[in-house]
Coordinates of C-alpha atoms and ligand atoms in Angstrom, one line a residue:
M214 CA 0.2 0.0 -0.1
D215 CA 1.4 3.2 -1.2
F216 CA -0.9 5.9 -2.4
K217 CA 2.3 7.7 -4.0
Q218 CA 3.4 5.2 -5.9
S219 CA 0.0 4.1 -7.3
I220 CA -1.2 7.5 -8.4
A221 CA 2.5 7.9 -10.0
G222 CA 1.8 4.7 -11.7
C223 CA -1.8 6.2 -12.7
V224 CA -0.2 9.6 -13.5
E225 CA 2.6 8.1 -16.1
D226 CA -0.5 6.1 -17.6
A227 CA -2.3 8.8 -18.0
L228 CA 0.7 11.1 -19.9
N229 CA 0.9 8.1 -22.4
R230 CA -2.9 7.8 -22.9
A231 CA -3.1 11.4 -23.3
F232 CA 0.9 12.9 -24.6
G233 CA 1.5 9.6 -26.4
Q234 CA 4.6 9.7 -24.2
A235 CA 5.8 10.0 -20.5
P236 CA 8.2 12.5 -20.6
L237 CA 9.0 11.5 -16.7
T238 CA 9.5 7.8 -15.1
G239 CA 7.0 6.9 -12.3
E240 CA 10.0 7.2 -9.9
E241 CA 10.5 11.1 -10.5
I242 CA 6.7 11.3 -10.7
A243 CA 6.3 9.7 -7.2
Q244 CA 9.4 12.5 -5.9
A245 CA 6.9 15.4 -7.7
L246 CA 3.9 14.7 -5.7
E247 CA 3.4 16.7 -3.3
V248 CA 1.2 17.3 -0.3
P249 CA -1.5 20.3 -0.5
P250 CA -1.2 22.4 2.2
D251 CA -5.1 22.6 3.1
T252 CA -6.8 18.9 2.8
G253 CA -9.7 20.7 0.7
L254 CA -7.2 21.3 -2.3
G255 CA -6.9 16.9 -2.5
D256 CA -4.2 14.1 -0.7
Y257 CA -1.9 14.9 -2.7
A258 CA -1.3 17.2 -5.9
F259 CA 1.0 17.2 -8.8
P260 CA 2.7 20.5 -10.7
C261 CA 2.7 20.3 -14.2
F262 CA 5.2 23.1 -14.4
K263 CA 8.3 21.2 -15.6
L264 CA 5.9 19.0 -18.3
A265 CA 5.3 22.5 -20.1
K266 CA 8.8 22.6 -22.0
G267 CA 9.0 19.2 -23.7
L268 CA 5.2 18.7 -24.0
R269 CA 4.6 22.4 -25.8
K270 CA 1.9 22.9 -23.8
A271 CA 0.7 25.6 -20.9
P272 CA 0.7 23.7 -17.9
P273 CA -2.9 24.3 -17.1
L274 CA -4.1 22.5 -20.5
I275 CA -1.5 20.1 -19.6
A276 CA -3.5 19.5 -16.2
Q277 CA -6.9 19.8 -17.3
Q278 CA -6.1 16.9 -20.5
L279 CA -4.1 14.5 -17.6
K280 CA -7.7 15.1 -15.9
A281 CA -9.7 14.1 -18.5
A282 CA -7.1 11.2 -19.3
M283 CA -7.1 9.8 -15.2
D284 CA -8.4 6.6 -14.4
S285 CA -7.8 5.3 -10.5
P286 CA -9.9 3.0 -8.9
F287 CA -9.0 4.4 -5.3
L288 CA -9.0 8.5 -6.5
S289 CA -12.5 9.5 -6.5
R290 CA -11.9 13.0 -7.9
V291 CA -9.6 13.9 -9.8
E292 CA -9.3 18.4 -10.0
A293 CA -6.7 20.3 -12.8
V294 CA -6.4 23.8 -11.1
K295 CA -4.7 25.6 -12.3
G296 CA -1.2 24.3 -13.4
Y297 CA -1.8 21.3 -10.8
L298 CA -3.8 18.1 -10.5
N299 CA -5.4 17.3 -7.8
F300 CA -6.5 13.7 -6.5
Y301 CA -9.0 13.1 -3.4
I302 CA -7.9 9.6 -2.3
D303 CA -11.7 7.9 -1.7
R304 CA -12.0 7.7 2.0
A305 CA -13.5 4.4 2.3
L306 CA -10.8 2.4 0.2
Y307 CA -8.1 4.9 1.8
A308 CA -9.3 3.2 5.5
R309 CA -9.5 -0.1 4.1
E310 CA -6.2 -0.6 2.5
V311 CA -4.6 1.5 5.4
V312 CA -6.4 -0.6 8.2
E313 CA -6.0 -4.2 6.8
T314 CA -2.2 -3.7 6.1
A315 CA -1.3 -2.5 9.9
L316 CA -3.4 -5.2 11.5
A317 CA -1.9 -8.1 8.8
Q318 CA 1.8 -6.5 8.7
G319 CA 0.9 -6.9 13.2
A320 CA 4.0 -5.5 15.8
A321 CA 6.2 -5.9 12.3
Y322 CA 4.1 -2.7 10.9
G323 CA 6.4 0.2 10.1
G324 CA 9.5 -2.0 10.5
G325 CA 11.6 -3.4 7.8
S326 CA 14.2 -4.8 6.1
E327 CA 16.7 -2.8 4.6
G328 CA 19.3 -3.5 7.5
A329 CA 19.4 -7.0 7.0
G330 CA 23.2 -8.0 6.7
K331 CA 24.6 -4.2 8.4
T332 CA 25.8 -3.8 11.2
V333 CA 25.5 -0.9 13.0
C334 CA 27.3 0.0 16.4
I335 CA 26.1 2.3 19.8
D336 CA 27.9 3.9 21.7
Y337 CA 25.7 4.7 25.1
S338 CA 25.4 5.4 28.5
S339 CA 29.3 4.6 29.0
I340 CA 29.3 5.7 32.3
N341 CA 31.9 6.5 34.0
I342 CA 33.4 3.4 37.0
A343 CA 32.7 4.8 40.9
K344 CA 30.3 7.8 39.7
R345 CA 26.9 7.0 40.8
F346 CA 24.3 7.6 37.7
H347 CA 22.8 10.6 37.6
I348 CA 20.0 12.1 36.4
G349 CA 22.2 14.0 33.0
H350 CA 22.8 10.3 32.4
L351 CA 19.0 9.3 30.9
S352 CA 19.2 10.9 27.9
T353 CA 22.4 8.9 26.3
T354 CA 21.1 5.7 27.7
M355 CA 17.4 6.6 25.9
I356 CA 18.5 8.1 23.1
G357 CA 21.3 5.1 22.9
H358 CA 18.5 2.3 23.4
A359 CA 16.5 3.7 21.3
L360 CA 18.5 4.1 18.5
S361 CA 19.0 0.4 19.4
Q362 CA 15.4 -0.1 18.8
L363 CA 14.7 1.7 15.5
Y364 CA 17.4 0.0 13.9
R365 CA 16.4 -4.0 15.1
F366 CA 13.2 -2.9 14.0
R367 CA 14.7 -2.4 10.0
G368 CA 16.3 -5.6 10.4
Y369 CA 19.9 -3.9 11.7
R370 CA 22.6 -6.3 13.8
V371 CA 23.3 -3.7 16.6
V372 CA 26.3 -3.9 18.5
S373 CA 24.9 -2.1 21.9
I374 CA 28.4 -1.1 23.8
N375 CA 28.4 0.9 27.1
H376 CA 31.8 2.2 26.6
L377 CA 33.1 2.6 30.3
G378 CA 35.0 5.4 31.2
D379 CA 38.1 3.2 33.3
W380 CA 40.0 4.5 32.4
G381 CA 42.6 7.6 34.6
T382 CA 44.9 8.4 37.4
Q383 CA 42.0 9.1 39.1
F384 CA 42.0 4.8 40.0
G385 CA 45.2 5.1 41.7
K386 CA 44.1 7.6 44.0
M387 CA 40.8 6.1 44.7
I388 CA 42.8 2.4 45.4
C389 CA 44.9 4.1 47.8
A390 CA 42.0 6.0 49.9
Y391 CA 40.9 2.5 50.1
K392 CA 44.0 0.5 51.4
K393 CA 44.4 3.3 53.8
W394 CA 41.1 3.7 55.4
G395 CA 38.6 1.5 53.4
D396 CA 36.6 -2.0 54.3
R397 CA 35.8 -3.8 51.9
A398 CA 32.3 -4.8 53.6
A399 CA 31.4 -1.3 53.4
V400 CA 32.1 -1.0 49.2
E401 CA 30.2 -3.8 49.4
K402 CA 27.1 -2.7 51.0
G403 CA 27.6 0.9 50.2
G404 CA 28.3 0.5 46.4
V405 CA 29.5 3.6 44.6
D406 CA 28.2 5.7 47.1
E407 CA 31.2 4.7 49.7
M408 CA 33.6 4.6 46.5
V409 CA 32.9 8.6 46.4
K410 CA 33.1 9.3 49.5
L411 CA 37.1 8.0 49.5
Y412 CA 37.8 10.1 46.7
V413 CA 36.5 12.9 48.6
R414 CA 38.7 12.0 51.4
F415 CA 41.4 12.0 49.3
D416 CA 41.1 14.9 47.7
Q417 CA 40.9 16.6 51.3
E418 CA 43.4 15.2 52.7
S419 CA 45.6 14.8 49.9
Q420 CA 45.9 19.2 50.6
D421 CA 47.8 19.5 53.6
D422 CA 49.8 16.5 52.7
P423 CA 51.3 16.2 49.2
A424 CA 52.9 13.1 49.4
L425 CA 49.4 11.3 49.3
A426 CA 49.4 12.3 45.8
D427 CA 52.7 10.5 44.6
E428 CA 50.9 7.6 46.3
G429 CA 48.2 8.0 44.6
R430 CA 50.5 8.1 41.1
A431 CA 52.3 4.9 41.9
W432 CA 49.4 3.4 42.8
F433 CA 48.3 4.2 39.0
K434 CA 51.6 3.3 37.7
R435 CA 50.8 -0.4 38.9
I436 CA 47.2 -1.0 37.5
E437 CA 49.3 0.4 34.0
E438 CA 51.9 -2.2 35.3
G439 CA 50.2 -5.1 35.5
D440 CA 50.1 -5.4 39.1
P441 CA 48.0 -8.0 41.2
E442 CA 46.9 -6.5 43.3
A443 CA 46.0 -3.4 41.9
L444 CA 43.9 -5.1 39.1
E445 CA 42.3 -6.9 41.4
I446 CA 41.2 -3.7 43.6
F447 CA 40.4 -1.7 40.4
N448 CA 38.2 -4.7 39.0
W449 CA 36.5 -4.8 41.8
F450 CA 35.7 -1.3 42.3
K451 CA 34.2 -1.5 38.3
S452 CA 32.5 -4.4 39.0
V453 CA 30.7 -3.0 41.9
T454 CA 30.2 -0.3 39.8
L455 CA 28.2 -1.7 37.5
K456 CA 26.5 -4.3 39.7
D457 CA 24.8 -0.3 40.9
A458 CA 24.3 0.8 37.5
E459 CA 22.8 -2.8 37.0
K460 CA 19.6 -2.1 39.2
V461 CA 19.0 1.2 36.7
Y462 CA 19.3 -0.4 33.4
D463 CA 17.2 -3.7 34.3
I464 CA 14.2 -0.8 35.5
L465 CA 14.8 1.3 32.2
G466 CA 15.4 -2.5 30.7
V467 CA 18.2 -1.3 28.3
K468 CA 21.5 -4.1 27.8
F469 CA 24.5 -3.9 26.4
D470 CA 26.5 -6.3 24.2
S471 CA 29.9 -5.4 24.9
Y472 CA 31.7 -3.3 28.4
A473 CA 34.5 -2.7 26.2
G474 CA 35.4 0.6 28.0
E475 CA 38.6 3.2 27.4
S476 CA 40.3 1.1 29.5
F477 CA 40.1 -2.3 26.9
Y478 CA 42.2 -0.4 24.8
N479 CA 45.8 0.1 26.2
D480 CA 47.3 -2.8 24.2
K481 CA 44.9 -1.4 21.4
M482 CA 46.6 2.1 20.6
E483 CA 50.0 1.1 19.5
P484 CA 49.7 -0.2 16.7
V485 CA 47.4 3.1 15.4
I486 CA 49.7 5.4 17.2
Q487 CA 52.8 3.4 14.6
E488 CA 50.4 4.3 12.0
L489 CA 49.4 7.8 12.9
R490 CA 53.6 8.1 12.8
D491 CA 53.6 5.8 9.8
K492 CA 51.5 8.3 7.6
G493 CA 53.5 11.4 9.0
L494 CA 50.4 12.5 10.5
L495 CA 52.1 13.1 14.0
T496 CA 53.8 16.2 15.4
Q497 CA 54.6 17.7 18.6
S498 CA 53.7 20.1 20.1
E499 CA 54.9 21.4 24.0
G500 CA 56.0 18.4 23.8
A501 CA 53.5 15.9 23.7
Q502 CA 52.1 13.8 20.0
V503 CA 49.4 15.8 18.5
V504 CA 47.9 15.5 14.7
D505 CA 47.4 19.2 13.7
L506 CA 44.6 20.2 12.6
S507 CA 44.7 24.2 12.1
P508 CA 44.1 23.3 8.5
Y509 CA 40.4 22.4 9.3
D510 CA 39.8 25.4 12.0
M511 CA 40.1 22.5 14.7
P512 CA 42.9 21.9 18.0
P513 CA 45.2 19.7 17.3
C514 CA 44.3 15.9 18.4
L515 CA 46.1 15.5 21.7
I516 CA 47.4 11.5 21.1
L517 CA 50.1 11.8 23.4
K518 CA 51.3 13.0 26.3
K519 CA 54.9 14.2 27.4
D520 CA 55.7 11.6 29.9
G521 CA 53.7 9.0 27.2
A522 CA 50.8 9.1 28.5
T523 CA 47.9 8.1 26.5
L524 CA 44.5 10.5 26.7
Y525 CA 41.0 10.2 25.7
A526 CA 41.1 10.4 22.2
T527 CA 43.2 7.8 21.5
R528 CA 41.5 5.4 23.5
D529 CA 38.8 6.4 21.2
L530 CA 40.4 5.7 18.1
A531 CA 41.4 3.0 18.8
A532 CA 38.5 2.0 19.8
A533 CA 37.1 2.8 16.3
F534 CA 38.7 0.8 14.4
Y535 CA 38.4 -2.2 16.8
R536 CA 35.3 -2.0 16.6
K537 CA 35.1 -1.2 12.9
K538 CA 37.6 -4.6 12.8
T539 CA 35.4 -6.9 15.0
Y540 CA 31.5 -5.5 13.7
D541 CA 32.5 -4.4 9.9
F542 CA 29.9 -2.0 11.0
A543 CA 28.2 0.5 8.5
K544 CA 27.2 3.0 10.8
C545 CA 29.0 3.9 14.5
L546 CA 26.7 5.8 16.8
Y547 CA 27.4 7.9 19.8
V548 CA 25.3 9.1 22.0
V549 CA 27.3 12.3 23.8
A550 CA 26.2 15.6 25.4
Y551 CA 27.0 17.9 22.8
Q552 CA 29.7 19.4 25.3
Q553 CA 31.8 16.6 23.2
S554 CA 31.1 17.6 19.6
L555 CA 35.4 19.1 19.2
H556 CA 36.2 15.8 20.5
F557 CA 34.2 13.7 18.2
K558 CA 34.9 16.4 14.8
Q559 CA 38.5 15.4 15.4
L560 CA 37.8 11.4 16.2
F561 CA 36.3 12.0 12.8
K562 CA 38.9 13.9 11.0
V563 CA 41.9 11.6 12.1
I564 CA 40.3 9.0 10.3
Q565 CA 39.6 10.9 7.4
L566 CA 43.5 11.9 7.5
M567 CA 44.7 8.2 7.7
G568 CA 43.0 7.8 4.6
Y569 CA 39.7 5.1 5.9
D570 CA 36.8 6.6 4.4
W571 CA 34.6 4.9 7.0
Y572 CA 34.6 8.3 9.1
K573 CA 31.4 9.3 7.2
D574 CA 30.1 6.3 8.3
M575 CA 30.6 7.6 12.4
E576 CA 28.0 9.7 13.5
H577 CA 27.6 12.0 17.0
V578 CA 24.7 11.9 18.2
A579 CA 24.4 14.8 20.9
F580 CA 22.5 15.9 23.1
G581 CA 21.3 18.9 25.3
M582 CA 21.5 19.0 29.0
V583 CA 19.0 17.8 31.5
S584 CA 18.2 20.4 35.3
Y585 CA 16.1 19.7 37.0
E586 CA 13.1 22.1 38.9
G587 CA 15.1 24.6 36.9
E588 CA 18.0 23.9 39.0
T589 CA 21.2 22.3 36.8
L590 CA 22.7 19.5 38.7
S591 CA 26.0 20.6 40.1
T592 CA 27.5 18.3 42.1
R593 CA 29.5 20.9 43.5
K594 CA 26.9 22.2 45.1
G595 CA 25.4 18.8 45.9
H596 CA 22.4 19.2 43.3
V597 CA 23.2 16.4 41.9
V598 CA 20.1 13.9 41.7
Y599 CA 20.3 10.3 40.8
L600 CA 18.3 8.5 39.0
E601 CA 17.6 5.4 41.6
D602 CA 15.9 7.8 43.5
L603 CA 14.2 10.1 40.3
L604 CA 12.6 6.4 38.6
A605 CA 11.5 5.1 42.6
E606 CA 10.3 8.7 43.4
A607 CA 7.8 8.7 39.8
V608 CA 7.5 5.0 40.8
K609 CA 5.3 5.8 44.0
K610 CA 3.8 9.3 42.6
A611 CA 2.5 6.8 39.9
R612 CA 0.7 4.4 42.6
A613 CA -0.2 7.2 44.8
I614 CA -2.2 8.7 41.1
I615 CA -3.2 4.8 40.6
D616 CA -4.3 4.7 44.0
E617 CA -6.4 7.7 43.3
K618 CA -8.3 7.2 39.6
S619 CA -8.0 3.6 40.1
P620 CA -8.5 1.6 43.5
D621 CA -9.8 -1.6 42.0
L622 CA -6.9 -1.8 39.7
E623 CA -5.6 -5.3 40.1
N624 CA -1.9 -5.3 39.7
K625 CA -1.0 -1.6 41.4
D626 CA 1.9 -2.6 41.3
E627 CA 3.3 -3.4 38.2
V628 CA 0.8 0.0 36.2
A629 CA 2.4 2.1 38.9
R630 CA 6.0 1.3 37.7
Q631 CA 5.5 0.5 34.3
V632 CA 3.2 4.4 34.6
G633 CA 6.5 6.1 36.4
V634 CA 9.5 5.0 34.4
G635 CA 7.2 5.5 31.3
A636 CA 7.3 8.9 32.2
V637 CA 10.0 9.8 33.5
I638 CA 11.7 8.2 30.0
F639 CA 8.9 10.2 27.7
F640 CA 9.9 12.9 29.2
D641 CA 13.3 13.1 28.5
L642 CA 12.8 11.4 24.7
Y643 CA 9.8 14.1 24.1
N644 CA 12.2 16.9 22.4
N645 CA 14.4 17.3 20.2
R646 CA 17.5 16.1 21.2
I647 CA 19.6 18.9 21.4
K648 CA 17.8 20.5 23.7
D649 CA 17.9 21.1 26.9
I650 CA 15.6 19.6 29.4
D651 CA 14.6 20.9 33.0
F652 CA 13.0 17.5 34.4
W653 CA 9.3 19.1 36.4
W654 CA 7.3 16.4 38.0
E655 CA 3.8 17.9 37.2
R656 CA 5.0 17.9 33.6
A657 CA 6.0 14.9 33.4
L658 CA 3.2 13.0 35.6
N659 CA 0.1 15.3 34.8
F660 CA -2.5 12.0 33.2
D661 CA -3.4 14.6 30.1
G662 CA -1.0 16.5 28.6
E663 CA 2.3 15.2 26.1
T664 CA 2.8 12.6 28.6
A665 CA 3.6 8.8 29.0
P666 CA 0.1 8.6 31.1
Y667 CA -1.9 10.4 28.6
V668 CA -0.3 7.3 25.8
Q669 CA -0.9 4.9 28.1
Y670 CA -3.9 5.7 29.1
T671 CA -5.5 5.9 24.7
H672 CA -4.2 1.8 24.7
A673 CA -5.7 1.3 27.6
R674 CA -9.2 2.8 27.3
C675 CA -8.4 0.8 23.5
C676 CA -8.0 -2.4 25.4
S677 CA -11.1 -2.1 27.1
V678 CA -13.1 -0.5 24.0
L679 CA -11.9 -3.7 22.2
R680 CA -13.2 -5.9 25.7
K681 CA -16.2 -4.7 25.6
A682 CA -17.0 -5.7 22.3
Q683 CA -19.1 -8.2 20.5
Q684 CA -16.8 -9.1 18.0
G685 CA -18.8 -11.2 15.4
G686 CA -17.3 -11.9 11.8
V687 CA -19.0 -9.1 10.5
Q688 CA -17.5 -7.8 7.7
A689 CA -16.8 -3.7 8.3
D690 CA -17.8 -1.2 6.3
Y691 CA -15.2 1.2 5.3
Q692 CA -17.6 3.9 4.8
A693 CA -17.4 4.4 8.0
L694 CA -14.5 5.5 8.5
S695 CA -14.9 9.0 5.9
D696 CA -15.1 10.8 8.7
P697 CA -12.5 13.6 9.7
E698 CA -12.0 12.5 13.0
A699 CA -11.0 8.5 11.7
Q700 CA -9.7 9.8 8.5
E701 CA -6.9 11.6 10.6
V702 CA -6.6 8.5 12.9
V703 CA -6.3 6.7 9.6
R704 CA -3.0 9.2 7.7
L705 CA -0.9 8.9 11.0
I706 CA -1.0 4.9 11.2
E707 CA 0.0 5.7 7.4
Q708 CA 2.3 7.8 7.9
F709 CA 3.8 5.5 11.2
P710 CA 6.8 3.9 8.7
G711 CA 7.8 7.0 6.9
I712 CA 8.5 8.3 10.7
V713 CA 10.5 5.8 12.0
T714 CA 12.6 5.8 8.9
T715 CA 12.8 10.0 8.9
A716 CA 13.5 9.0 12.9
L717 CA 16.6 7.1 12.4
E718 CA 17.5 9.8 9.8
R719 CA 17.8 12.0 11.7
S720 CA 18.9 9.8 14.7
E721 CA 15.8 11.4 17.0
P722 CA 13.9 9.3 19.0
S723 CA 12.1 12.1 19.9
M724 CA 10.1 11.6 16.7
I725 CA 8.2 8.6 17.6
T726 CA 7.5 9.9 21.2
R727 CA 5.4 12.8 19.7
F728 CA 4.5 10.5 16.8
S729 CA 2.3 8.4 20.0
V730 CA 1.0 11.8 21.5
D731 CA -0.5 12.6 17.9
L732 CA -2.0 8.9 16.8
A733 CA -3.2 9.1 20.9
Q734 CA -5.0 12.5 20.6
A735 CA -6.3 11.6 17.1
Y736 CA -7.8 8.4 18.4
N737 CA -9.4 10.5 21.6
K738 CA -11.2 13.3 20.0
F739 CA -12.3 10.0 16.8
Y740 CA -13.6 7.9 20.9
Y741 CA -15.3 11.5 22.0
E742 CA -16.9 12.1 18.0
R743 CA -18.0 8.7 17.4
R744 CA -20.3 5.9 18.3
I745 CA -17.5 2.9 18.5
L746 CA -20.3 0.4 20.1
D747 CA -22.9 1.3 17.4
D748 CA -26.1 -0.4 16.5
D749 CA -25.0 -1.4 12.9
P750 CA -22.5 -3.9 13.4
A751 CA -20.9 -3.3 10.3
V752 CA -19.7 0.1 11.0
Q753 CA -18.8 -1.3 14.6
A754 CA -16.1 -3.9 12.8
A755 CA -14.5 -0.7 11.1
R756 CA -14.8 1.8 14.2
L757 CA -13.1 -1.8 16.3
N758 CA -10.5 -2.3 13.7
L759 CA -9.1 1.2 13.6
T760 CA -9.4 1.2 17.5
R761 CA -7.5 -2.4 17.2
A762 CA -4.7 -0.9 14.7
T763 CA -4.7 2.4 17.1
R764 CA -3.5 0.4 20.1
Q765 CA -1.2 -2.2 18.2
L766 CA 0.5 1.2 17.2
I767 CA 0.8 3.2 20.4
H768 CA 2.0 -1.1 21.9
T769 CA 4.8 -0.9 18.9
A770 CA 5.3 3.4 19.4
L771 CA 6.0 2.8 23.1
G772 CA 7.9 -0.2 22.9
L773 CA 10.2 1.6 20.3
I774 CA 11.3 4.8 22.6
G775 CA 11.3 1.4 26.2
I776 CA 8.1 2.3 27.3
Q777 CA 5.9 -0.4 28.9
A778 CA 1.8 -0.1 27.4
P779 CA -0.2 -1.7 30.3
E780 CA -3.7 -3.2 29.4
R781 CA -5.4 -1.4 32.3
M782 CA -4.1 1.4 34.0
Ligands
LIG115 N1 32.0 8.4 29.6 C1 31.8 9.5 28.8 C2 31.3 10.5 30.3 O1 31.3 10.0 30.7 C3 31.4 9.4 27.2 C4 32.3 8.3 26.9 C5 31.7 8.2 25.0 N2 31.4 7.6 24.4 C6 33.1 7.8 24.1 N3 33.6 6.5 22.7 N4 33.5 8.6 23.5 O2 31.7 11.6 29.3

């Protein structure tokens, strides 16, 4: 079912019939088709201006002659207006095509297989060891998760990578602090919080005792040299951090295929550095080794420090080569805050300068900052909002609302979890990713706003309508879906596959979030204006099919962005 394509085919036939030739191919005609700004002018319009020269006729005349030659079973009307040919799709037929296609394809509707045989690496969440997950990490985690789902939906193999921040001198300091004041049981129990306390204490005490810093450095050296004790503690810090993070990932329903982080590339940088050297790309700058990027108006990319230490960029460079070699990716995405834009521009540029074409397949998926009820997150001022706490609070608040609105609901805890967590994710994925977000409870949990609870509620409403309906094997009369309210729902359902495509092209999950709201709003309007459980069984059957398709599509759309849709609320 592709109305645009079918209309293009009919126009091509009409051209042949009217003029004995078709100066444009069906494909070109499809591309030229426009959607008129006003539905009164039809569903699609074909501008005839480009044909004027070849056919040696004025566009209005071409339109007239084409109109006379048009023959299409699914157009209710064709009008020639000035140089345009306007097409009106038969409403009932349109509704039947769209709704039945969506229902026949079920959960696969909107998906595809263009990604078959192709791999996409998505680097997201990428947390830092010994640091807690705060709400600033929500965007990378959920945008990355949504993109993973969208790519899988289109048949790609996705490798989700948590590029752990697990390298740096701070880990030497932490081990030193742990050896001096730490307690294994306390860290096991307190998790990351306990580690952060150790780090803070180290920072404070080393101000009075400079020797401490040397000890910290010595421990870091031991990690670098593979000293067993240092490694044992370091790896244990990692596993404690990951255990904490996994609690949050479980709540969010997020999983990773790889946790290969910065330290994983310790032994993989040397060949890349050698290659940079061989290709004459490394230059000395104040003792450091850099790739000069001044011709591209960028500061140099630091590869080796004066003391020979590697940097964040060196590791990312090695990681890019490792990913290309291991996964042969068709695309490699980095879902990282916009503050790191320059870093990724430099990274991609260096790979290009090394002569690899696949730098074009790499993309920095940048996003804005998150603040909380008007306050920015700042560790120093102590305004940190931890994601785990925020999610727990969301579930609690959702539970209170459910207790009030639906006291008799059976699985209240489960629904409160789906609604609370969904509200947070939805809020995060509602706007264009580059926009900064200010999280407000009142807005996230508003059941009447553009929120997860609103969309979830609409899904539950569809489920309830379908439960109540007596469903016989009656043929649906799609004439019943010719009214503007039903047509709007149909139109949105038809657009969904295209929206998935655009969301992927732009790496913009918010398009799916917005779609879910548009569909819910359109359905609710239809629900209030039309009686679904109508006396005429054929009318009822058509409205129920529309309800069924809506339920399915809300479920699909929310699922793609990582939100569950309860059947009852
Ligand atoms: N751990 C880094 C941070 O928190 C993000 C890493 C992103 N991924 C990457 N390959 N550089 O800022």
